[in-house]
Amino acid sequence: MSDAPPTLAIIGGGQLARMMAAPALNMGLPLRLLAEAEGVSAAQVIPDHTVGDYRDLDTLLAVTEGCSVVTFDHEHVPTEHLHALEAAGHSPRPGPDALLYAQDKGEMRAKLTELGVPCPRHAIVESVADVEAFGFPCVLKTTRGGYDGKGVWVVRSADDCTEPFATAEKAGVRILAEELVDFRRELSALIARSPSGQAAAYPVVQTTQRDGICHEVIAPAPDLSAELATQAQQAALRVAKELEVTGVMAMELFETTDGRILVNELAMRPHNTGHWSQDGAVTSQFEQHLRAVMDLPLGSPEPRQPWTVMVNILGGDPEAGHLYDGYPHAFARDPKLRVHLYGKEIRPGRKVGHVNTYGDDLEDCLERARHAAAWFDGSLGNESE
Ligand SMILES: Nc1ncnc2c1ncn2[C@@H]1O[C@H](COP(=O)(O)OP(=O)(O)O)[C@@H](O)[C@H]1O
Ligand SMILES: [Mg+2]
C-alpha cells in the first residue's frame, strides 16, 4: 500500500468546491484548489490553495502538478487548456469533449438534437432579422458565459434584441434563439457517472427559478408521473453516456403544459438543484462527485425520507446585519433545520447559502424552509423591526 492518498485538484473557489471539501475531509481525500482570489468561499476551507487565473495554462499546470485527477467548480476553463492538461498526463473530469456541451449552449442544442433528445425549437441567430424570422416572443441566450439567468432574455420585439446582441458582441459569443416554452414547471434530473461507466440517478426534482436564479427545490418532484420521471432519468443517463461525462451532471428540464419533457440545459458538476441531497439522500451530490471523478464505486442516490425541500438564501441589504444573525431564530424555531452558508460577502441577489428541511409532510417542509431562509436573508428580521 502506498502511504499517501491521491490529491484531487479543483479549479475554481466557489461554493461548489467548498461543499466538496466536507465529504473530502470525511473520506480523508486531500484537495488542492485554484482560487480566483484569497479568501473566496472554497479557499477558506481548503488550506492547499493557490490564487491564480484559470485562463492561464502555466497556472493550471503548476496547480495540478502531482494530481492525476482534476475537477471543476465551474465550466469556464478554456477547452484548449483542458486538452493541454490531458497531454501533460492529467485526467480532467469531466473531460474537454464532454465539458464543451456544458460550456456552449449552441453546441449543446446541436448535440442533443443529433442524439434525438427533445429540446425547445431553436436556431443560432446573427441579426434582428433572423430573430424576426424565428418569431416573437422567444428567448435569446448568449451561447457561452451565462449563469443564474445572466445572458438570458425573453424578447417580444426588435427593440428588445438590442441588449442581447450588444452583450454577445462585447463577449465575442453567438446568440441562440429558443421558443418561449409554456412550461408547467421546471425539473432537474441529476445523475453521476464514473470513468468505468457506473452510473447513479437521483430522484427527479422540481425547481423554481426567481429572476433566473434557482430559488426552491422539492425532492422528489410532487405528482410527477412515473413515466415522465423515468423518461427524464433515462435521458440524463443516456446523454451522460453518449458524451462520456464523468462526475455529477444535472439536466435542467421543462415539463410542458401538454405533458412533455424538454431539455433546457446541462451542467457538468454538482448543481444547485442537487443541494437537497446533502441532507436528503444517502449519498450527497458532492460526495458522489468525488467518488465519480476518482473512479470509486458510487454511493446510493436514494432519498432518506419522503420529502426534502431546499431554499436558497440570497444576499439582501448588506447594512441590515450579519447572515449569522439568522442562526438563533432559525435554529430555535426548527431543531431539524439544516443550514449551509458559503462564507461569502453579502451582495444583493447573490447566492450566499441554502437551507434544507425534510420530513413526511411537504407543506410543513416548505413552510419551514421558506421561513428559515427569510431569517437568513434578513426579510423576516426587517419586517418585525
Ligand atoms: N426556452 C425557454 N422558455 C422559457 N423559459 C426559459 C427558456 N430558457 C430558459 N428559460 C428560463 O430562464 C432560466 C435560465 O435559463 P438557462 O438557459 O437555464 O440559463 P442559466 O445558464 O442562467 O441557468 C431557466 O431556468 C428558465 O426559467
Ligand atoms: Mg440553467
Tab-separated table of C-alpha atoms and ligand atoms in Angstrom:
chain	number	residue	atom	x	y	z
A	1	MET	CA	0.000	0.000	0.000
A	2	SER	CA	1.206	3.483	-0.753
A	3	ASP	CA	1.188	5.776	2.253
A	4	ALA	CA	-0.327	8.881	0.653
A	5	PRO	CA	-3.822	9.077	-0.824
A	6	PRO	CA	-4.067	10.753	-4.232
A	7	THR	CA	-4.635	14.514	-4.220
A	8	LEU	CA	-7.604	15.801	-6.225
A	9	ALA	CA	-7.213	19.201	-7.886
A	10	ILE	CA	-10.252	21.503	-8.091
A	11	ILE	CA	-10.318	24.534	-10.372
A	12	GLY	CA	-12.489	27.358	-9.056
A	13	GLY	CA	-13.060	28.548	-5.495
A	14	GLY	CA	-16.840	28.956	-5.299
A	15	GLN	CA	-19.360	27.282	-3.010
A	16	LEU	CA	-19.449	24.055	-5.022
A	17	ALA	CA	-15.741	23.452	-4.377
A	18	ARG	CA	-16.317	24.416	-0.744
A	19	MET	CA	-19.081	21.854	-0.398
A	20	MET	CA	-16.856	19.164	-1.973
A	21	ALA	CA	-14.397	19.822	0.861
A	22	ALA	CA	-16.739	18.447	3.558
A	23	PRO	CA	-17.013	14.901	2.143
A	24	ALA	CA	-13.318	15.036	1.097
A	25	LEU	CA	-12.474	15.676	4.743
A	26	ASN	CA	-14.584	12.693	5.848
A	27	MET	CA	-13.049	10.480	3.191
A	28	GLY	CA	-9.507	11.612	4.038
A	29	LEU	CA	-9.049	12.764	0.467
A	30	PRO	CA	-6.570	15.640	0.086
A	31	LEU	CA	-7.664	18.534	-2.137
A	32	ARG	CA	-5.693	21.203	-3.934
A	33	LEU	CA	-7.518	24.310	-5.110
A	34	LEU	CA	-7.023	27.006	-7.712
A	35	ALA	CA	-8.918	30.010	-6.332
A	36	GLU	CA	-9.771	33.276	-8.088
A	37	ALA	CA	-8.733	35.342	-5.064
A	38	GLU	CA	-7.563	34.937	-1.495
A	39	GLY	CA	-10.469	34.396	0.893
A	40	VAL	CA	-13.044	33.151	-1.641
A	41	SER	CA	-15.574	30.566	-0.467
A	42	ALA	CA	-13.553	27.365	-1.014
A	43	ALA	CA	-10.155	28.930	-0.222
A	44	GLN	CA	-11.447	29.444	3.349
A	45	VAL	CA	-11.671	25.671	3.880
A	46	ILE	CA	-9.018	24.168	1.563
A	47	PRO	CA	-5.593	25.025	3.020
A	48	ASP	CA	-3.677	23.747	-0.035
A	49	HIS	CA	-4.751	26.516	-2.395
A	50	THR	CA	-3.144	28.822	-4.912
A	51	VAL	CA	-4.556	32.106	-6.116
A	52	GLY	CA	-4.444	32.495	-9.871
A	53	ASP	CA	-6.227	32.727	-13.195
A	54	TYR	CA	-7.818	29.550	-14.614
A	55	ARG	CA	-7.407	31.047	-18.107
A	56	ASP	CA	-3.618	30.838	-17.752
A	57	LEU	CA	-2.209	27.445	-18.755
A	58	ASP	CA	1.014	27.752	-16.746
A	59	THR	CA	-1.030	28.403	-13.613
A	60	LEU	CA	-3.215	25.352	-14.317
A	61	LEU	CA	-0.157	23.159	-14.877
A	62	ALA	CA	1.524	24.393	-11.704
A	63	VAL	CA	-1.576	23.810	-9.534
A	64	THR	CA	-2.260	20.339	-10.886
A	65	GLU	CA	1.356	19.148	-10.535
A	66	GLY	CA	1.235	15.695	-8.917
A	67	CYS	CA	-2.581	15.432	-9.153
A	68	SER	CA	-3.687	12.839	-11.636
A	69	VAL	CA	-7.361	13.884	-11.497
A	70	VAL	CA	-8.590	17.450	-11.975
A	71	THR	CA	-12.184	18.564	-11.480
A	72	PHE	CA	-14.082	21.838	-11.539
A	73	ASP	CA	-16.222	24.244	-9.556
A	74	HIS	CA	-17.306	25.949	-12.804
A	75	GLU	CA	-17.342	25.272	-16.526
A	76	HIS	CA	-15.225	28.146	-17.768
A	77	VAL	CA	-11.750	26.615	-18.208
A	78	PRO	CA	-10.851	27.033	-21.909
A	79	THR	CA	-11.162	23.826	-23.939
A	80	GLU	CA	-7.604	24.090	-25.308
A	81	HIS	CA	-6.245	24.217	-21.744
A	82	LEU	CA	-8.180	21.059	-20.851
A	83	HIS	CA	-6.585	19.309	-23.838
A	84	ALA	CA	-3.181	20.603	-22.716
A	85	LEU	CA	-3.774	19.180	-19.229
A	86	GLU	CA	-4.583	15.826	-20.820
A	87	ALA	CA	-1.441	15.992	-22.934
A	88	ALA	CA	0.525	16.620	-19.720
A	89	GLY	CA	-0.812	13.359	-18.279
A	90	HIS	CA	-3.694	14.652	-16.137
A	91	SER	CA	-7.300	13.467	-16.315
A	92	PRO	CA	-9.703	16.394	-16.317
A	93	ARG	CA	-13.100	15.058	-15.189
A	94	PRO	CA	-15.352	15.816	-16.942
A	95	GLY	CA	-13.068	15.830	-19.985
A	96	PRO	CA	-12.884	18.581	-22.612
A	97	ASP	CA	-15.010	16.778	-25.201
A	98	ALA	CA	-17.873	16.409	-22.706
A	99	LEU	CA	-17.485	19.769	-20.983
A	100	LEU	CA	-17.933	21.609	-24.277
A	101	TYR	CA	-21.665	20.828	-24.142
A	102	ALA	CA	-21.988	22.427	-20.730
A	103	GLN	CA	-19.897	25.439	-21.808
A	104	ASP	CA	-21.662	26.283	-25.049
A	105	LYS	CA	-25.476	26.263	-25.294
A	106	GLY	CA	-25.320	26.310	-29.113
A	107	GLU	CA	-23.122	23.191	-29.215
A	108	MET	CA	-25.340	21.576	-26.566
A	109	ARG	CA	-28.517	22.139	-28.612
A	110	ALA	CA	-26.869	20.786	-31.778
A	111	LYS	CA	-25.597	17.672	-29.994
A	112	LEU	CA	-28.855	16.889	-28.159
A	113	THR	CA	-30.779	17.294	-31.416
A	114	GLU	CA	-28.333	14.912	-33.119
A	115	LEU	CA	-28.962	12.405	-30.291
A	116	GLY	CA	-32.723	12.782	-30.719
A	117	VAL	CA	-33.246	14.257	-27.228
A	118	PRO	CA	-36.326	16.557	-27.179
A	119	CYS	CA	-35.375	20.257	-26.920
A	120	PRO	CA	-37.224	23.554	-27.428
A	121	ARG	CA	-37.272	24.738	-31.063
A	122	HIS	CA	-34.040	26.682	-31.540
A	123	ALA	CA	-31.701	28.410	-34.003
A	124	ILE	CA	-28.454	30.360	-33.945
A	125	VAL	CA	-29.337	33.956	-34.865
A	126	GLU	CA	-26.953	36.546	-36.268
A	127	SER	CA	-29.219	39.568	-36.637
A	128	VAL	CA	-32.519	41.027	-35.507
A	129	ALA	CA	-33.903	39.976	-38.898
A	130	ASP	CA	-33.000	36.378	-38.006
A	131	VAL	CA	-34.891	36.729	-34.704
A	132	GLU	CA	-37.897	38.170	-36.558
A	133	ALA	CA	-37.779	35.207	-38.910
A	134	PHE	CA	-37.561	32.846	-35.892
A	135	GLY	CA	-40.632	34.578	-34.405
A	136	PHE	CA	-41.528	36.687	-31.348
A	137	PRO	CA	-41.871	36.116	-28.467
A	138	CYS	CA	-38.785	33.986	-27.959
A	139	VAL	CA	-35.817	33.562	-25.636
A	140	LEU	CA	-32.330	34.767	-26.611
A	141	LYS	CA	-29.280	33.329	-24.863
A	142	THR	CA	-25.588	34.029	-25.158
A	143	THR	CA	-24.079	30.685	-26.137
A	144	ARG	CA	-21.295	30.990	-23.554
A	145	GLY	CA	-20.557	32.607	-20.213
A	146	GLY	CA	-24.135	32.924	-18.868
A	147	TYR	CA	-25.236	31.763	-15.411
A	148	ASP	CA	-28.050	32.462	-12.936
A	149	GLY	CA	-30.160	33.998	-15.715
A	150	LYS	CA	-27.394	36.373	-16.833
A	151	GLY	CA	-27.216	36.035	-20.597
A	152	VAL	CA	-30.902	35.026	-20.969
A	153	TRP	CA	-33.581	37.432	-22.279
A	154	VAL	CA	-37.241	36.998	-23.165
A	155	VAL	CA	-37.722	39.210	-26.250
A	156	ARG	CA	-41.049	40.341	-27.697
A	157	SER	CA	-39.933	42.960	-30.240
A	158	ALA	CA	-36.966	44.066	-32.337
A	159	ASP	CA	-36.181	46.701	-29.667
A	160	ASP	CA	-35.785	44.020	-27.006
A	161	CYS	CA	-32.979	42.470	-29.077
A	162	THR	CA	-30.595	45.439	-28.718
A	163	GLU	CA	-29.188	44.433	-25.319
A	164	PRO	CA	-28.703	40.727	-26.118
A	165	PHE	CA	-26.839	41.459	-29.351
A	166	ALA	CA	-24.692	44.169	-27.722
A	167	THR	CA	-23.829	41.781	-24.859
A	168	ALA	CA	-22.942	38.937	-27.223
A	169	GLU	CA	-20.803	41.162	-29.426
A	170	LYS	CA	-18.881	42.532	-26.460
A	171	ALA	CA	-18.242	38.996	-25.164
A	172	GLY	CA	-17.423	37.629	-28.631
A	173	VAL	CA	-20.053	34.868	-28.389
A	174	ARG	CA	-23.006	33.782	-30.513
A	175	ILE	CA	-26.737	34.082	-29.776
A	176	LEU	CA	-29.107	31.153	-29.549
A	177	ALA	CA	-32.842	31.756	-30.068
A	178	GLU	CA	-35.325	29.378	-28.464
A	179	GLU	CA	-39.086	29.133	-28.449
A	180	LEU	CA	-40.560	30.572	-25.237
A	181	VAL	CA	-41.594	27.291	-23.650
A	182	ASP	CA	-45.006	27.282	-21.982
A	183	PHE	CA	-43.905	25.162	-19.067
A	184	ARG	CA	-45.944	23.788	-16.213
A	185	ARG	CA	-42.802	23.694	-14.096
A	186	GLU	CA	-39.063	23.144	-14.272
A	187	LEU	CA	-37.480	19.853	-13.288
A	188	SER	CA	-33.939	18.618	-12.875
A	189	ALA	CA	-32.532	15.140	-13.397
A	190	LEU	CA	-29.244	14.702	-11.542
A	191	ILE	CA	-27.018	11.740	-12.275
A	192	ALA	CA	-23.420	10.711	-11.661
A	193	ARG	CA	-21.198	8.683	-13.970
A	194	SER	CA	-17.709	7.312	-13.366
A	195	PRO	CA	-14.940	6.695	-15.929
A	196	SER	CA	-15.619	2.955	-15.536
A	197	GLY	CA	-19.155	3.620	-16.711
A	198	GLN	CA	-21.022	3.085	-13.435
A	199	ALA	CA	-23.961	5.467	-13.117
A	200	ALA	CA	-26.464	6.523	-10.461
A	201	ALA	CA	-29.638	8.581	-10.880
A	202	TYR	CA	-31.167	10.768	-8.152
A	203	PRO	CA	-34.930	11.238	-7.955
A	204	VAL	CA	-36.114	13.911	-10.413
A	205	VAL	CA	-36.766	17.177	-8.551
A	206	GLN	CA	-38.957	20.222	-9.102
A	207	THR	CA	-37.110	23.535	-9.267
A	208	THR	CA	-38.418	27.081	-9.139
A	209	GLN	CA	-36.354	29.921	-10.569
A	210	ARG	CA	-36.772	33.533	-9.495
A	211	ASP	CA	-35.220	36.131	-11.837
A	212	GLY	CA	-33.315	33.282	-13.479
A	213	ILE	CA	-31.814	32.120	-10.146
A	214	CYS	CA	-32.669	28.760	-8.610
A	215	HIS	CA	-34.816	29.605	-5.611
A	216	GLU	CA	-36.526	26.461	-4.347
A	217	VAL	CA	-36.206	22.721	-4.949
A	218	ILE	CA	-38.604	19.938	-3.944
A	219	ALA	CA	-37.296	16.364	-3.935
A	220	PRO	CA	-38.862	14.358	-5.424
A	221	ALA	CA	-40.977	16.441	-7.850
A	222	PRO	CA	-44.568	16.262	-6.497
A	223	ASP	CA	-47.074	14.405	-8.671
A	224	LEU	CA	-44.597	13.702	-11.434
A	225	SER	CA	-45.808	10.683	-13.341
A	226	ALA	CA	-43.574	7.632	-13.100
A	227	GLU	CA	-43.418	7.670	-16.890
A	228	LEU	CA	-42.035	11.232	-17.150
A	229	ALA	CA	-39.683	10.676	-14.203
A	230	THR	CA	-38.217	7.602	-15.875
A	231	GLN	CA	-38.005	9.401	-19.213
A	232	ALA	CA	-36.067	12.250	-17.583
A	233	GLN	CA	-33.661	9.954	-15.741
A	234	GLN	CA	-33.081	7.838	-18.818
A	235	ALA	CA	-32.441	10.901	-20.985
A	236	ALA	CA	-29.856	12.159	-18.471
A	237	LEU	CA	-28.159	8.758	-18.205
A	238	ARG	CA	-28.096	8.348	-21.960
A	239	VAL	CA	-26.687	11.812	-22.638
A	240	ALA	CA	-24.005	11.289	-19.966
A	241	LYS	CA	-23.024	8.002	-21.567
A	242	GLU	CA	-23.007	9.326	-25.144
A	243	LEU	CA	-20.948	12.377	-24.140
A	244	GLU	CA	-18.743	10.312	-21.800
A	245	VAL	CA	-19.444	12.643	-18.898
A	246	THR	CA	-17.573	11.884	-15.686
A	247	GLY	CA	-18.744	13.236	-12.336
A	248	VAL	CA	-22.134	14.677	-11.490
A	249	MET	CA	-24.320	16.037	-14.284
A	250	ALA	CA	-27.574	17.954	-13.959
A	251	MET	CA	-30.046	18.019	-16.822
A	252	GLU	CA	-32.385	21.002	-16.439
A	253	LEU	CA	-35.799	20.247	-17.922
A	254	PHE	CA	-39.132	21.836	-18.727
A	255	GLU	CA	-42.333	19.908	-18.104
A	256	THR	CA	-44.651	21.426	-20.685
A	257	THR	CA	-48.325	22.148	-20.057
A	258	ASP	CA	-49.133	19.404	-22.560
A	259	GLY	CA	-47.185	16.791	-20.579
A	260	ARG	CA	-43.876	16.547	-22.444
A	261	ILE	CA	-40.329	16.876	-21.213
A	262	LEU	CA	-37.861	19.171	-22.990
A	263	VAL	CA	-34.219	19.660	-22.072
A	264	ASN	CA	-33.219	23.188	-21.072
A	265	GLU	CA	-29.504	22.787	-20.405
A	266	LEU	CA	-26.745	20.595	-18.999
A	267	ALA	CA	-24.397	21.293	-16.101
A	268	MET	CA	-21.413	19.012	-15.567
A	269	ARG	CA	-20.659	19.472	-11.891
A	270	PRO	CA	-22.651	19.426	-8.662
A	271	HIS	CA	-25.644	21.691	-9.187
A	272	ASN	CA	-27.923	23.934	-7.138
A	273	THR	CA	-30.841	21.569	-7.862
A	274	GLY	CA	-28.859	18.792	-6.111
A	275	HIS	CA	-28.138	20.616	-2.823
A	276	TRP	CA	-31.145	18.855	-1.227
A	277	SER	CA	-29.101	15.623	-1.390
A	278	GLN	CA	-26.718	16.854	1.343
A	279	ASP	CA	-29.424	16.200	3.926
A	280	GLY	CA	-31.990	14.259	1.933
A	281	ALA	CA	-30.136	11.450	0.150
A	282	VAL	CA	-27.960	8.575	1.329
A	283	THR	CA	-25.042	9.997	-0.692
A	284	SER	CA	-24.829	13.758	-1.262
A	285	GLN	CA	-24.073	15.001	-4.761
A	286	PHE	CA	-20.745	16.367	-3.501
A	287	GLU	CA	-19.537	13.019	-2.182
A	288	GLN	CA	-20.934	11.370	-5.308
A	289	HIS	CA	-18.958	13.762	-7.498
A	290	LEU	CA	-15.738	12.936	-5.630
A	291	ARG	CA	-16.423	9.206	-5.892
A	292	ALA	CA	-17.214	9.505	-9.599
A	293	VAL	CA	-14.194	11.574	-10.619
A	294	MET	CA	-11.873	9.368	-8.519
A	295	ASP	CA	-13.442	6.333	-10.244
A	296	LEU	CA	-14.592	4.824	-6.936
A	297	PRO	CA	-17.816	2.819	-6.677
A	298	LEU	CA	-20.775	5.208	-6.464
A	299	GLY	CA	-22.992	5.634	-3.404
A	300	SER	CA	-26.740	5.191	-3.188
A	301	PRO	CA	-28.704	8.184	-4.515
A	302	GLU	CA	-31.812	7.041	-2.603
A	303	PRO	CA	-33.757	9.602	-0.571
A	304	ARG	CA	-33.558	9.219	3.226
A	305	GLN	CA	-37.110	10.476	3.809
A	306	PRO	CA	-40.277	11.172	1.818
A	307	TRP	CA	-39.657	14.894	1.144
A	308	THR	CA	-36.704	17.245	1.154
A	309	VAL	CA	-37.035	20.960	0.409
A	310	MET	CA	-34.135	23.296	-0.386
A	311	VAL	CA	-34.487	27.069	-0.352
A	312	ASN	CA	-31.610	29.322	-1.382
A	313	ILE	CA	-30.516	32.231	0.775
A	314	LEU	CA	-29.858	35.279	-1.371
A	315	GLY	CA	-27.973	38.296	-0.106
A	316	GLY	CA	-30.230	41.148	0.991
A	317	ASP	CA	-29.234	44.574	2.232
A	318	PRO	CA	-25.567	44.321	3.365
A	319	GLU	CA	-26.282	47.000	6.017
A	320	ALA	CA	-29.156	45.030	7.548
A	321	GLY	CA	-26.947	42.824	9.708
A	322	HIS	CA	-24.856	39.723	9.504
A	323	LEU	CA	-26.041	36.492	7.890
A	324	TYR	CA	-25.193	34.646	11.096
A	325	ASP	CA	-27.835	36.713	12.931
A	326	GLY	CA	-30.322	34.255	11.422
A	327	TYR	CA	-28.997	31.304	13.427
A	328	PRO	CA	-30.591	31.924	16.865
A	329	HIS	CA	-34.054	32.435	15.350
A	330	ALA	CA	-33.926	29.720	12.711
A	331	PHE	CA	-32.370	27.088	14.977
A	332	ALA	CA	-34.716	27.871	17.881
A	333	ARG	CA	-37.784	27.506	15.708
A	334	ASP	CA	-36.775	24.316	13.937
A	335	PRO	CA	-34.322	21.875	15.537
A	336	LYS	CA	-34.410	19.706	12.392
A	337	LEU	CA	-33.333	22.537	10.095
A	338	ARG	CA	-30.111	22.066	8.101
A	339	VAL	CA	-28.194	25.223	7.157
A	340	HIS	CA	-25.350	25.640	4.661
A	341	LEU	CA	-23.624	29.028	4.449
A	342	TYR	CA	-20.892	29.676	1.917
A	343	GLY	CA	-18.713	32.236	3.741
A	344	LYS	CA	-19.455	34.806	1.046
A	345	GLU	CA	-19.800	38.527	1.460
A	346	ILE	CA	-23.401	39.668	1.187
A	347	ARG	CA	-24.312	41.360	-2.066
A	348	PRO	CA	-27.949	41.899	-3.022
A	349	GLY	CA	-29.220	38.903	-5.000
A	350	ARG	CA	-26.031	36.838	-4.577
A	351	LYS	CA	-26.345	33.189	-3.512
A	352	VAL	CA	-24.828	33.087	-0.028
A	353	GLY	CA	-26.260	29.846	1.360
A	354	HIS	CA	-29.210	27.495	1.448
A	355	VAL	CA	-31.353	25.602	3.927
A	356	ASN	CA	-32.728	22.071	3.723
A	357	THR	CA	-35.753	20.674	5.553
A	358	TYR	CA	-37.053	17.137	5.393
A	359	GLY	CA	-39.968	15.110	6.663
A	360	ASP	CA	-43.215	13.337	5.842
A	361	ASP	CA	-45.319	16.407	5.145
A	362	LEU	CA	-44.399	18.503	2.099
A	363	GLU	CA	-46.369	21.620	3.123
A	364	ASP	CA	-44.645	21.602	6.517
A	365	CYS	CA	-41.198	21.208	4.886
A	366	LEU	CA	-41.912	24.096	2.505
A	367	GLU	CA	-43.122	26.395	5.268
A	368	ARG	CA	-40.133	25.634	7.500
A	369	ALA	CA	-37.569	26.080	4.728
A	370	ARG	CA	-39.070	29.339	3.440
A	371	HIS	CA	-39.346	30.721	6.949
A	372	ALA	CA	-35.743	29.812	7.792
A	373	ALA	CA	-34.365	31.285	4.556
A	374	ALA	CA	-36.224	34.504	5.368
A	375	TRP	CA	-34.443	34.749	8.739
A	376	PHE	CA	-31.099	34.485	6.964
A	377	ASP	CA	-31.786	36.831	4.065
A	378	GLY	CA	-32.973	39.444	6.549
A	379	SER	CA	-36.521	39.769	5.233
A	380	LEU	CA	-38.115	38.435	8.449
A	381	GLY	CA	-35.839	40.341	10.800
A	382	ASN	CA	-36.501	43.600	8.967
A	383	GLU	CA	-40.257	43.156	8.902
A	384	SER	CA	-40.512	42.810	12.660
A	385	GLU	CA	-38.470	45.951	13.353
B	1	LIG	N1	-36.741	28.437	-23.914
B	1	LIG	C1	-37.178	28.864	-22.728
B	1	LIG	N2	-38.503	29.061	-22.500
B	1	LIG	C2	-38.940	29.511	-21.303
B	1	LIG	N3	-38.148	29.833	-20.261
B	1	LIG	C3	-36.820	29.671	-20.417
B	1	LIG	C4	-36.260	29.162	-21.648
B	1	LIG	N4	-34.938	29.078	-21.487
B	1	LIG	C5	-34.663	29.496	-20.238
B	1	LIG	N5	-35.783	29.857	-19.575
B	1	LIG	C6	-35.855	30.341	-18.174
B	1	LIG	O1	-34.655	31.026	-17.847
B	1	LIG	C7	-33.913	30.309	-16.826
B	1	LIG	C8	-32.409	30.428	-17.100
B	1	LIG	O2	-32.097	29.888	-18.381
B	1	LIG	P1	-30.857	28.917	-18.587
B	1	LIG	O3	-30.670	28.670	-20.042
B	1	LIG	O4	-31.012	27.738	-17.707
B	1	LIG	O5	-29.671	29.879	-18.122
B	1	LIG	P2	-28.602	29.812	-16.940
B	1	LIG	O6	-27.355	29.369	-17.632
B	1	LIG	O7	-28.556	31.210	-16.451
B	1	LIG	O8	-29.106	28.818	-15.922
B	1	LIG	C9	-34.463	28.890	-16.919
B	1	LIG	O9	-34.275	28.188	-15.707
B	1	LIG	C10	-35.931	29.173	-17.212
B	1	LIG	O10	-36.625	29.592	-16.051
B	2	MG	MG	-29.967	26.992	-16.069
